[in-house]
mmCIF file of C-alpha atoms and ligand atoms in Angstrom:
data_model
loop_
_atom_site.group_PDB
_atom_site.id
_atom_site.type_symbol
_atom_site.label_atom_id
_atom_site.label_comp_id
_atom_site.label_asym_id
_atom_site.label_seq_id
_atom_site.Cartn_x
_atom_site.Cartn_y
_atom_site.Cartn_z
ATOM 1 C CA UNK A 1 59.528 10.886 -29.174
ATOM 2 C CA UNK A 2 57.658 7.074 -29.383
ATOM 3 C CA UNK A 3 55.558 7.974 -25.992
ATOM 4 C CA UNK A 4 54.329 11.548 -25.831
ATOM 5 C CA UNK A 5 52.567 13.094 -22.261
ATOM 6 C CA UNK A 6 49.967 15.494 -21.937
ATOM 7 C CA UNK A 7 48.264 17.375 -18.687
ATOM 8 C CA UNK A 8 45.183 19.079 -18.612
ATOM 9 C CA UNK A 9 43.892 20.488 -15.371
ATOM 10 C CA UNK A 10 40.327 20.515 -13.568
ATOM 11 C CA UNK A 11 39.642 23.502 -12.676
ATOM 12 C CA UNK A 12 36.832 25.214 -9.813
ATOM 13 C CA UNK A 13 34.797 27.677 -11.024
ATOM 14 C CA UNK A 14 34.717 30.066 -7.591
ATOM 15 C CA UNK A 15 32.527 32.757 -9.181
ATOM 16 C CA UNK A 16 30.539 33.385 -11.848
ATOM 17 C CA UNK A 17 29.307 29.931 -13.740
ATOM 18 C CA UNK A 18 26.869 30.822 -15.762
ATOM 19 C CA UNK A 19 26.152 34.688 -16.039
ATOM 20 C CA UNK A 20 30.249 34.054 -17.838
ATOM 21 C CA UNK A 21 27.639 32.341 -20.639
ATOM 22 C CA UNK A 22 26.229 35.700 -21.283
ATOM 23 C CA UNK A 23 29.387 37.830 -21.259
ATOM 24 C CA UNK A 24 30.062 38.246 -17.246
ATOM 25 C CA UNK A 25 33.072 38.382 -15.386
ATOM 26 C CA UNK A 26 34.387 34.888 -13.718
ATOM 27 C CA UNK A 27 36.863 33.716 -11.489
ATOM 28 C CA UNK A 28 38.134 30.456 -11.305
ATOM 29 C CA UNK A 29 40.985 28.557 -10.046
ATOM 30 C CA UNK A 30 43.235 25.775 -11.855
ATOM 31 C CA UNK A 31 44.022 22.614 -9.032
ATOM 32 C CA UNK A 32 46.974 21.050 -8.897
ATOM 33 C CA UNK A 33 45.458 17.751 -10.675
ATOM 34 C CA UNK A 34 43.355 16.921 -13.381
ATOM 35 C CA UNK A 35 44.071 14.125 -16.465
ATOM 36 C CA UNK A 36 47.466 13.016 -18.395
ATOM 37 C CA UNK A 37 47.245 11.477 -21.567
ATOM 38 C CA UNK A 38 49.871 8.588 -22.460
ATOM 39 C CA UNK A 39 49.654 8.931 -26.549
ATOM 40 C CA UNK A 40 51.898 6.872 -28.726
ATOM 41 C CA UNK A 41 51.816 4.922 -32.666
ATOM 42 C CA UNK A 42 50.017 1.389 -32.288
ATOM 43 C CA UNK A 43 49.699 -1.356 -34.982
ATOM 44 C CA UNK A 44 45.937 -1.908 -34.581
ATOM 45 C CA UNK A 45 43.721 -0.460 -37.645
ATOM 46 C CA UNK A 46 41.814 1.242 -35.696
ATOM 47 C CA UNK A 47 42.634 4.486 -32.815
ATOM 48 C CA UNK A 48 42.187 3.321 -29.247
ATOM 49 C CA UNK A 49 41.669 5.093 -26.007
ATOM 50 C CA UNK A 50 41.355 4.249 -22.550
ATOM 51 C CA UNK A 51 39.608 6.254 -19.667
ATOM 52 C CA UNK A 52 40.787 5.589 -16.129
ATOM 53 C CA UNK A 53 40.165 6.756 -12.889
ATOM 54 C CA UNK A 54 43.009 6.997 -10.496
ATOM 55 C CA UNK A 55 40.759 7.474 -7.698
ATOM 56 C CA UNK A 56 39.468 3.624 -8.000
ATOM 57 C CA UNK A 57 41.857 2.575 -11.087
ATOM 58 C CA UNK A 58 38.527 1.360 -12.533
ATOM 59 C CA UNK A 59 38.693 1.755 -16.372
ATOM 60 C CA UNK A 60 35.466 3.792 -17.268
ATOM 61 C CA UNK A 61 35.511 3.680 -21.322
ATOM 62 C CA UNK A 62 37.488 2.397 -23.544
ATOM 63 C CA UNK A 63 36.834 3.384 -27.235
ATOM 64 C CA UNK A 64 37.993 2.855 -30.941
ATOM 65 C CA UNK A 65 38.127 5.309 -33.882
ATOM 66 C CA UNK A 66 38.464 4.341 -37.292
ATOM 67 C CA UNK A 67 41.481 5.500 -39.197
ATOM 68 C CA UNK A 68 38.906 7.236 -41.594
ATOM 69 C CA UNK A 69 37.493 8.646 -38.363
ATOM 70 C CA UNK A 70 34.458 6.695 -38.628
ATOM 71 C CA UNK A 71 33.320 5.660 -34.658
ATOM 72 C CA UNK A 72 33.837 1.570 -34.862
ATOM 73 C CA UNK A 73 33.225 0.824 -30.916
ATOM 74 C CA UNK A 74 32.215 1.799 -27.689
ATOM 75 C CA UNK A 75 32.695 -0.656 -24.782
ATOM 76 C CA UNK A 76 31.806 0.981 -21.185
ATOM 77 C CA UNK A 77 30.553 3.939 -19.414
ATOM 78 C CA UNK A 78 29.654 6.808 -20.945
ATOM 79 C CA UNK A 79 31.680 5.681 -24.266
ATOM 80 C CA UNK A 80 29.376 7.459 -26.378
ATOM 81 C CA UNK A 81 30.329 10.788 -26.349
ATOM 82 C CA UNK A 82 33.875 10.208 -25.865
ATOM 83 C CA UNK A 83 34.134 8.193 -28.714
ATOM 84 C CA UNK A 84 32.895 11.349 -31.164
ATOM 85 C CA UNK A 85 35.236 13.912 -28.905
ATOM 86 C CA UNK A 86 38.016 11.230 -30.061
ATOM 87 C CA UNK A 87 37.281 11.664 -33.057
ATOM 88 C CA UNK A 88 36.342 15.187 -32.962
ATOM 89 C CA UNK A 89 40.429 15.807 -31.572
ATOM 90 C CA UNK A 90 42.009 13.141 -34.456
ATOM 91 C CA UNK A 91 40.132 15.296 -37.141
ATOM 92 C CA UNK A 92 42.387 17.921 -36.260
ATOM 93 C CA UNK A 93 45.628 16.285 -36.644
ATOM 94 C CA UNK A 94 47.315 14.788 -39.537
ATOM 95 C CA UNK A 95 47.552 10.437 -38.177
ATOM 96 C CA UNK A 96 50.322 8.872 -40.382
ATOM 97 C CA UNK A 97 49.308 5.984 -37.892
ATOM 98 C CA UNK A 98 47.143 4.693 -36.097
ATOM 99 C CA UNK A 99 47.244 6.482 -31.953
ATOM 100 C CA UNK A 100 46.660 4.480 -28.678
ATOM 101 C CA UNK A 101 45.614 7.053 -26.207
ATOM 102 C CA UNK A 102 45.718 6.165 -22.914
ATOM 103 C CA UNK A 103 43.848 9.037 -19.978
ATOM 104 C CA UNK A 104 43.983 8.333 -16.268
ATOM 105 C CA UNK A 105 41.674 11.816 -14.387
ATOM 106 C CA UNK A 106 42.492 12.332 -11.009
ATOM 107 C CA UNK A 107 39.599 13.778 -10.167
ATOM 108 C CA UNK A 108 35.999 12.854 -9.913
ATOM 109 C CA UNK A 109 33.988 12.766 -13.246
ATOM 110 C CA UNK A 110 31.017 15.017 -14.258
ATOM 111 C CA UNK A 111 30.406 16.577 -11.038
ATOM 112 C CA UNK A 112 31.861 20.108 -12.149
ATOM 113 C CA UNK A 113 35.335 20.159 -11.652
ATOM 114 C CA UNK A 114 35.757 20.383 -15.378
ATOM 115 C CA UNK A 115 37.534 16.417 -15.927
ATOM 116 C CA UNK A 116 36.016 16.868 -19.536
ATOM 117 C CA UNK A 117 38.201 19.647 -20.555
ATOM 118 C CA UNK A 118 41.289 18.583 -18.808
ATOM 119 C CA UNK A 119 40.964 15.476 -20.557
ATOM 120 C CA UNK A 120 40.601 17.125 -23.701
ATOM 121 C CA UNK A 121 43.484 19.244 -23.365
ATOM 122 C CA UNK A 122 45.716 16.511 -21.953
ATOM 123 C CA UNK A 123 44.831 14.084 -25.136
ATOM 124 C CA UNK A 124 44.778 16.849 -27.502
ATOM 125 C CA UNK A 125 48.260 18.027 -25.890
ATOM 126 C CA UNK A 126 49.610 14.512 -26.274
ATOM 127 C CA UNK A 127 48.744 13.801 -29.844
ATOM 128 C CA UNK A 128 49.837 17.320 -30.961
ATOM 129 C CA UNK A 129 52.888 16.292 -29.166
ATOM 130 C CA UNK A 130 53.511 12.843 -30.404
ATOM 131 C CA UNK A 131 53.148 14.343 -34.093
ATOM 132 C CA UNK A 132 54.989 17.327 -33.891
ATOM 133 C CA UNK A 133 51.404 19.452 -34.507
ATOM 134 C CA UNK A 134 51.320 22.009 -31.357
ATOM 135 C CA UNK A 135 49.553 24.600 -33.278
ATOM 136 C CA UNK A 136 46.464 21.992 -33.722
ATOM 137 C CA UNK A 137 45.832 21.639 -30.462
ATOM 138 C CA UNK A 138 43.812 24.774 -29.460
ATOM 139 C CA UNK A 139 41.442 23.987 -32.225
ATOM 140 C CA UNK A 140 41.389 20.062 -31.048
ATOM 141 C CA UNK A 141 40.160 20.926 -27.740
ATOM 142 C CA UNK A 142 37.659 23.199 -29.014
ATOM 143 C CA UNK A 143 36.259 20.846 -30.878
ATOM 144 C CA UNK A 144 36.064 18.703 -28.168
ATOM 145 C CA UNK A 145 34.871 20.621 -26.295
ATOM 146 C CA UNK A 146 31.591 21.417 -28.098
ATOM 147 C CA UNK A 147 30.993 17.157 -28.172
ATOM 148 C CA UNK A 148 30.784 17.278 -24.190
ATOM 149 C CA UNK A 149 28.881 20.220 -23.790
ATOM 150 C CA UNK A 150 27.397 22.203 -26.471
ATOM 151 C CA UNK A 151 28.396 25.658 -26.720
ATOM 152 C CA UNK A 152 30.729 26.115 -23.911
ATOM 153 C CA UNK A 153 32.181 29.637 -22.550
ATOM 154 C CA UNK A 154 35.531 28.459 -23.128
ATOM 155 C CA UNK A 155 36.149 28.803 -19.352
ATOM 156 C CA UNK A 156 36.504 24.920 -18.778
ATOM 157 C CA UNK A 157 39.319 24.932 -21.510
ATOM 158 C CA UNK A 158 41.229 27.998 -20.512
ATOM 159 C CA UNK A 159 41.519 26.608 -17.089
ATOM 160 C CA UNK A 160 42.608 23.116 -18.241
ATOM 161 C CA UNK A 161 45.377 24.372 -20.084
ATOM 162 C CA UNK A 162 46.782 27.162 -17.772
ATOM 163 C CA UNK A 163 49.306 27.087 -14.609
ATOM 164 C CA UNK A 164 47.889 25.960 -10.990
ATOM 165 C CA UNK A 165 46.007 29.744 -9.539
ATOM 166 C CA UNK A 166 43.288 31.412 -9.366
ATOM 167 C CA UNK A 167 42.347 33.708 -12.143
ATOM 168 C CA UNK A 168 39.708 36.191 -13.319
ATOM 169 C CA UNK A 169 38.209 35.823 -16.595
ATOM 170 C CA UNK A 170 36.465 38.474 -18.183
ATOM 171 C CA UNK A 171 34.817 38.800 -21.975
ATOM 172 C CA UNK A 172 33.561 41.565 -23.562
ATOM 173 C CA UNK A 173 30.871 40.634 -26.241
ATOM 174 C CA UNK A 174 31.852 39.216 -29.530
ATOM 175 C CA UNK A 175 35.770 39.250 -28.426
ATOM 176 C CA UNK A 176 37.748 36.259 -26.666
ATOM 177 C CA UNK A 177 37.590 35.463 -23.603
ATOM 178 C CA UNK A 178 40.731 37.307 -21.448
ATOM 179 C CA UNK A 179 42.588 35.871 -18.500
ATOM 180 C CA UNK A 180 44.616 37.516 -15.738
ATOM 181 C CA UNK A 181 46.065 35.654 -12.858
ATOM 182 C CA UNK A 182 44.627 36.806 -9.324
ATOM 183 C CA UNK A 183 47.770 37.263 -6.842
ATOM 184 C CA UNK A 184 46.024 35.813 -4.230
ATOM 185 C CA UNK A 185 47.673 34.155 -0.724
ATOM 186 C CA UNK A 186 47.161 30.227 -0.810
ATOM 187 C CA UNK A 187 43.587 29.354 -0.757
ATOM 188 C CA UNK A 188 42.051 26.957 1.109
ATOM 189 C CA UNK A 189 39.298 25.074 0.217
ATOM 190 C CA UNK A 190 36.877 22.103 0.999
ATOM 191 C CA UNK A 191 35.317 20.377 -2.055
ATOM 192 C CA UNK A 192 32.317 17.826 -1.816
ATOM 193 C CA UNK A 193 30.222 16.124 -4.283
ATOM 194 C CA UNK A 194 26.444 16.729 -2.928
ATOM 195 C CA UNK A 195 25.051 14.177 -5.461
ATOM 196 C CA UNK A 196 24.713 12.965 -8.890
ATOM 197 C CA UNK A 197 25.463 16.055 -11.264
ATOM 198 C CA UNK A 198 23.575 16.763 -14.316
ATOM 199 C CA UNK A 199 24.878 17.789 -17.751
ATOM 200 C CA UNK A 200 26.468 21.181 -18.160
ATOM 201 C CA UNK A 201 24.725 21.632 -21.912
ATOM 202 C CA UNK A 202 20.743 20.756 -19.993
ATOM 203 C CA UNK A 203 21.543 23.140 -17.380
ATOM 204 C CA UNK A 204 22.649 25.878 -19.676
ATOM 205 C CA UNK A 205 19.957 25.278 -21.640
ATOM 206 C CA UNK A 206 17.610 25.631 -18.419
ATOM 207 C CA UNK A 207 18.836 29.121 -17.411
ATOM 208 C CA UNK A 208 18.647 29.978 -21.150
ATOM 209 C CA UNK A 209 14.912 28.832 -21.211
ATOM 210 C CA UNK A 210 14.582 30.977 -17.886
ATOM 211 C CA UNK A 211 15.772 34.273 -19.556
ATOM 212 C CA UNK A 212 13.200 33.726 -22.466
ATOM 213 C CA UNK A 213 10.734 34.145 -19.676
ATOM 214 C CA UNK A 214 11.810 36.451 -17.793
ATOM 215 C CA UNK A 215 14.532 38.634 -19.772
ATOM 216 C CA UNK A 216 14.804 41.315 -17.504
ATOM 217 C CA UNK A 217 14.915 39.572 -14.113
ATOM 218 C CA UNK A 218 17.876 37.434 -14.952
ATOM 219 C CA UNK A 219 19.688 39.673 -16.652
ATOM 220 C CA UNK A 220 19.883 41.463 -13.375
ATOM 221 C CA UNK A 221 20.763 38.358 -11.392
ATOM 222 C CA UNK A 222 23.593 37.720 -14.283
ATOM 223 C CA UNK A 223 25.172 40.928 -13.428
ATOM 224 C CA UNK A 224 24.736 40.440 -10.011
ATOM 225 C CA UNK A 225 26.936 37.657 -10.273
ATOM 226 C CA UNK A 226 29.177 39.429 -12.424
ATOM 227 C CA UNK A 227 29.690 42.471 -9.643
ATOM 228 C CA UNK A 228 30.647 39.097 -7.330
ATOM 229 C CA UNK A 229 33.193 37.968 -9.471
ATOM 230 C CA UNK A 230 34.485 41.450 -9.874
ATOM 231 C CA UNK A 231 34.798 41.993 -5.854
ATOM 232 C CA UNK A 232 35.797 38.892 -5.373
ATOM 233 C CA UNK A 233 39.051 39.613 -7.359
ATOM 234 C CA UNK A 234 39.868 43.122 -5.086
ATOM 235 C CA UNK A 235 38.886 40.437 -1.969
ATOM 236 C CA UNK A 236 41.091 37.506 -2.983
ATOM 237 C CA UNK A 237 44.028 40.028 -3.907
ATOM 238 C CA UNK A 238 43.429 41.023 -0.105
ATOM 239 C CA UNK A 239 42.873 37.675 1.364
ATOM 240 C CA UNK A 240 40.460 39.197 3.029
ATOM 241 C CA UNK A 241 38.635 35.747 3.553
ATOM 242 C CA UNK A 242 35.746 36.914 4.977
ATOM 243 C CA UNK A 243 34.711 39.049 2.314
ATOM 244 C CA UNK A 244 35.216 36.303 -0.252
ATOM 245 C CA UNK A 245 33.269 33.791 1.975
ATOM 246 C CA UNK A 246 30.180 36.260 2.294
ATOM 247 C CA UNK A 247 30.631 36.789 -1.638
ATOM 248 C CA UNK A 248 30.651 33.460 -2.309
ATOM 249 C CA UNK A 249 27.597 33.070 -0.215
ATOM 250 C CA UNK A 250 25.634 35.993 -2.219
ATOM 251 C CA UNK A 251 26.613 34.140 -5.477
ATOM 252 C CA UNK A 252 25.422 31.366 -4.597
ATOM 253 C CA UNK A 253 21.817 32.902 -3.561
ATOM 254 C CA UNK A 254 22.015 34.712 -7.260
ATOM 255 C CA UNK A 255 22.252 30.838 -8.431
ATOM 256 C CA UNK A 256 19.745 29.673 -6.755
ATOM 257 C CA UNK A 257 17.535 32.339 -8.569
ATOM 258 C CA UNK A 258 18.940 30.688 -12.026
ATOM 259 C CA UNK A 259 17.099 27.408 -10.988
ATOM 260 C CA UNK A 260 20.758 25.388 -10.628
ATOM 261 C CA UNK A 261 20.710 25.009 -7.110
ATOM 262 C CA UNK A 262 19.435 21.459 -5.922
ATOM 263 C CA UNK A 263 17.970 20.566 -2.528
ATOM 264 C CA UNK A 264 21.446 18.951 -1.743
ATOM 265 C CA UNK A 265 23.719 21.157 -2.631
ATOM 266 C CA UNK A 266 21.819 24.046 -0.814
ATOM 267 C CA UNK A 267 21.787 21.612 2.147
ATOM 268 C CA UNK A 268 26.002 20.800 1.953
ATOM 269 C CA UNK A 269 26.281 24.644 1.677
ATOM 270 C CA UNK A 270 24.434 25.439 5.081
ATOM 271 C CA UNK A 271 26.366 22.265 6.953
ATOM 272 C CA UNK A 272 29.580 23.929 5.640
ATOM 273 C CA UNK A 273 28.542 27.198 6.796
ATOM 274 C CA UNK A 274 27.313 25.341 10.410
ATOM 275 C CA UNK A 275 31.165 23.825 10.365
ATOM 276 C CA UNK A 276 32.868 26.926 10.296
ATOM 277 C CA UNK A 277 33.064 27.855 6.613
ATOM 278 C CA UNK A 278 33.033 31.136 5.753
ATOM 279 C CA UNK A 279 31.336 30.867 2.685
ATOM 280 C CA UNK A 280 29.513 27.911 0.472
ATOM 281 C CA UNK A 281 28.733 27.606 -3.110
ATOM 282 C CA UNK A 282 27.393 25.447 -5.895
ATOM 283 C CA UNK A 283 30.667 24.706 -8.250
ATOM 284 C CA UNK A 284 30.210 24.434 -11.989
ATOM 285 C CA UNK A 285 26.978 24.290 -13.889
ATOM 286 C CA UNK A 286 24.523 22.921 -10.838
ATOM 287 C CA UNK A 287 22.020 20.492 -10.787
ATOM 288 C CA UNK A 288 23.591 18.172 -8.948
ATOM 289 C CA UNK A 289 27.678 17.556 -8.429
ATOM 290 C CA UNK A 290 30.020 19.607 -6.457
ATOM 291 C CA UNK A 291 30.068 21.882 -3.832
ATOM 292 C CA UNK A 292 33.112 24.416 -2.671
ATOM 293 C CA UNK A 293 33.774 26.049 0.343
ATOM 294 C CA UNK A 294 35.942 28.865 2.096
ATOM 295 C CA UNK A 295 38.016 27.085 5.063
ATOM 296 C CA UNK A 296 41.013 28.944 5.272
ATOM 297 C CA UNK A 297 42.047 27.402 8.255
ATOM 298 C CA UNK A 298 41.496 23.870 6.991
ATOM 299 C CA UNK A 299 38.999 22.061 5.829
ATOM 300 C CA UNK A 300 38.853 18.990 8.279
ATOM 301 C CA UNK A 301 35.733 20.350 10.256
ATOM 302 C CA UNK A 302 33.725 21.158 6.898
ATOM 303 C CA UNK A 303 34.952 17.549 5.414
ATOM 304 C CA UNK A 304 33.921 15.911 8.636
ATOM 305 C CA UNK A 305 30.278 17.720 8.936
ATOM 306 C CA UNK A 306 29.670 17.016 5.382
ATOM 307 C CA UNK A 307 30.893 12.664 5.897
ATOM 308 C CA UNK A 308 27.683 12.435 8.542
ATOM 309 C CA UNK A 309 25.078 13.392 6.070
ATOM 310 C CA UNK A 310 27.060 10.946 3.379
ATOM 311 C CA UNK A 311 28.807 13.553 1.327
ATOM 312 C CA UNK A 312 32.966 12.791 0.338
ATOM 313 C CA UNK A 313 35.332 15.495 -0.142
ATOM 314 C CA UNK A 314 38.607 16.547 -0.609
ATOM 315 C CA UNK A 315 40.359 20.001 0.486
ATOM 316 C CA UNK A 316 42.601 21.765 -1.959
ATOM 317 C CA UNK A 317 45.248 24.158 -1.341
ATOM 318 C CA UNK A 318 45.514 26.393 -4.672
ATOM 319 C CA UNK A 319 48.490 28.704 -4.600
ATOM 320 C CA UNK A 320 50.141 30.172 -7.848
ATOM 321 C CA UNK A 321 53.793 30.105 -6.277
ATOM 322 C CA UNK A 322 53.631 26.185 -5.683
ATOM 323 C CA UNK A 323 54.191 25.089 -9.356
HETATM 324 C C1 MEV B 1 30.415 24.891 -16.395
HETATM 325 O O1 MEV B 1 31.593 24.403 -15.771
HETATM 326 C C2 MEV B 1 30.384 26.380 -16.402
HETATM 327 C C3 MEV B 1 29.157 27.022 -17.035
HETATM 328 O O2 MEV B 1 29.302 28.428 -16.825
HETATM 329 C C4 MEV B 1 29.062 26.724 -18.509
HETATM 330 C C5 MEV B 1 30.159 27.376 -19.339
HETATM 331 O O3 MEV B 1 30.829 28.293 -18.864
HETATM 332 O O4 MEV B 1 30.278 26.965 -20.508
HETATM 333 C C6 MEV B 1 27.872 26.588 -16.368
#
């Protein structure tokens, strides 16, 4: 092929960020969007990609790799970073040419929905494609991976690369992390992003700090999060919605007591609870960015509560029989 595709998907963590750091249970779902990578053979020297939105078609980065891999240039947004994860998926392929690489996310950016691993998997898909290399691109994205965000779970990743669903993830110590797809009716869900997030490797880092303190203590709140993620399977299975919405709730308390809640996300949770939710939690890694919630008979109410204090959302349906 001269133009190659690849998808990756964002992804909502719905239980169990974090405590899945230290070997807990998760589950998460994959949404029907997330980033596609145009890849194909350019004549420039050097390997070019492009970062767009298609929320605002604004072009966030655009960035250049060296055909030795050395990083040549950086032009906008947060270029940096991108540039060595670039790189960081090229080293894994064999170039006879040089790539342009072009990424459009469909999703907001950085707020926890997981944009950096569905763009990794979606360029790293692409390229493999383009050059016939498949079996590099598990590796790529790995690699890739550990640019944006240190020593990730792998969670992000699996997500990005699986079908649309929900799923529980579980990982025993020192072995890979397992996936099995929940069977769950079609989920509802209203999404908001309750302000700026922060980055996924300083909040890790935070908790981490936290347990050096106080061992013991959050050990206990890890596997209390855990034992949500693990009911939260049986009541998803069920669709017995408000079980998962109180469950949800309890999680997000348990989070609160890892120091990654903010003042605004525990704020959208109780105005999503106030407009009929059934349940409200911090998504992803805290410290600002998204918010999810249980509305399983829409999420117009939620969305609309959440617009008057200045928070936008989306709702998602997630339902593994669609695609
Ligand atoms: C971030 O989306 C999820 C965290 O659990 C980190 C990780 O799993 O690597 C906070």
């Amino acid at each position: 092929a001269v133009v190659a595709r690849g998808h990756g998907r964002a992804k909502l963590i719905l239980f169990g960020e974090h405590a899945v750091v230290y070997g807990k249970p998760a589950v998460a779902a994959g949404l029907p969007r997330g980033a596609t990578a145009t890849v194909q053979f350019s004549d420039a020297a050097v390997h070019q990609l492009t970062l767009r939105s298609a929320l605002d078609e604004d072009v966030y980065a655009r960035v250049e790799c060296g055909a030795a891999l050395d990083n040549v240039g950086v032009d906008a947004g947060d270029g940096e970073r991108l540039c060595k994860a670039f790189a960081a998926i090229l080293g894994h392929f064999d170039c006879p040419k040089t790539l342009q690489v072009d990424v459009t996310i469909e999703v907001p950016m950085g707020v926890g929905l997981g944009s950096s691993a569905a763009l990794s998997v979606a360029v790293a898909r692409g390229i493999g494609q383009l050059l016939g290399q498949p079996e590099q691109v598990d590796e790529a994205v790995d690699a890739s991976e550990r640019v944006f965000h240190g020593n990730p779970s792998g969670l992000d990743q699996m997500m990005a690369a699986s079908k649309s669903g929900v799923y529980f993830y579980a990982r025993a110590y020192d072995s890979e992390l397992e996936v099995a797809p929940i069977e769950a009716p079609a989920l509802t869900l209203a999404v908001c992003e309750a302000g700026p997030a922060a980055s996924t490797a300083a909040m890790v880092e935070m908790v981490a700090q936290r347990r050096l303190r106080e061992s013991q203590l959050i050990d206990s709140v890890n596997q209390v999060i855990g034992d949500t993620a693990r009911a939260a399977s049986a009541a998803l299975t069920d669709g017995d919605w408000a079980r998962v919405g109180e469950l949800m709730d309890i999680n997000h308390g348990a989070l609160s007591s890892l120091g990654v809640t903010t003042r605004a996300i525990d704020a959208a949770c109780h105005v999503a609870r106030g407009a009929g939710a059934l349940g409200a939690k911090l998504t992803g890694a805290g410290g600002g960015g998204c918010v999810v919630a249980l509305t399983p008979g829409g999420a117009e109410d939620v969305l609309k509560a959440w617009a008057e204090h200045g928070w936008s959302g989306f709702e998602v349906t997630i339902d593994h029989r669609s695609k």
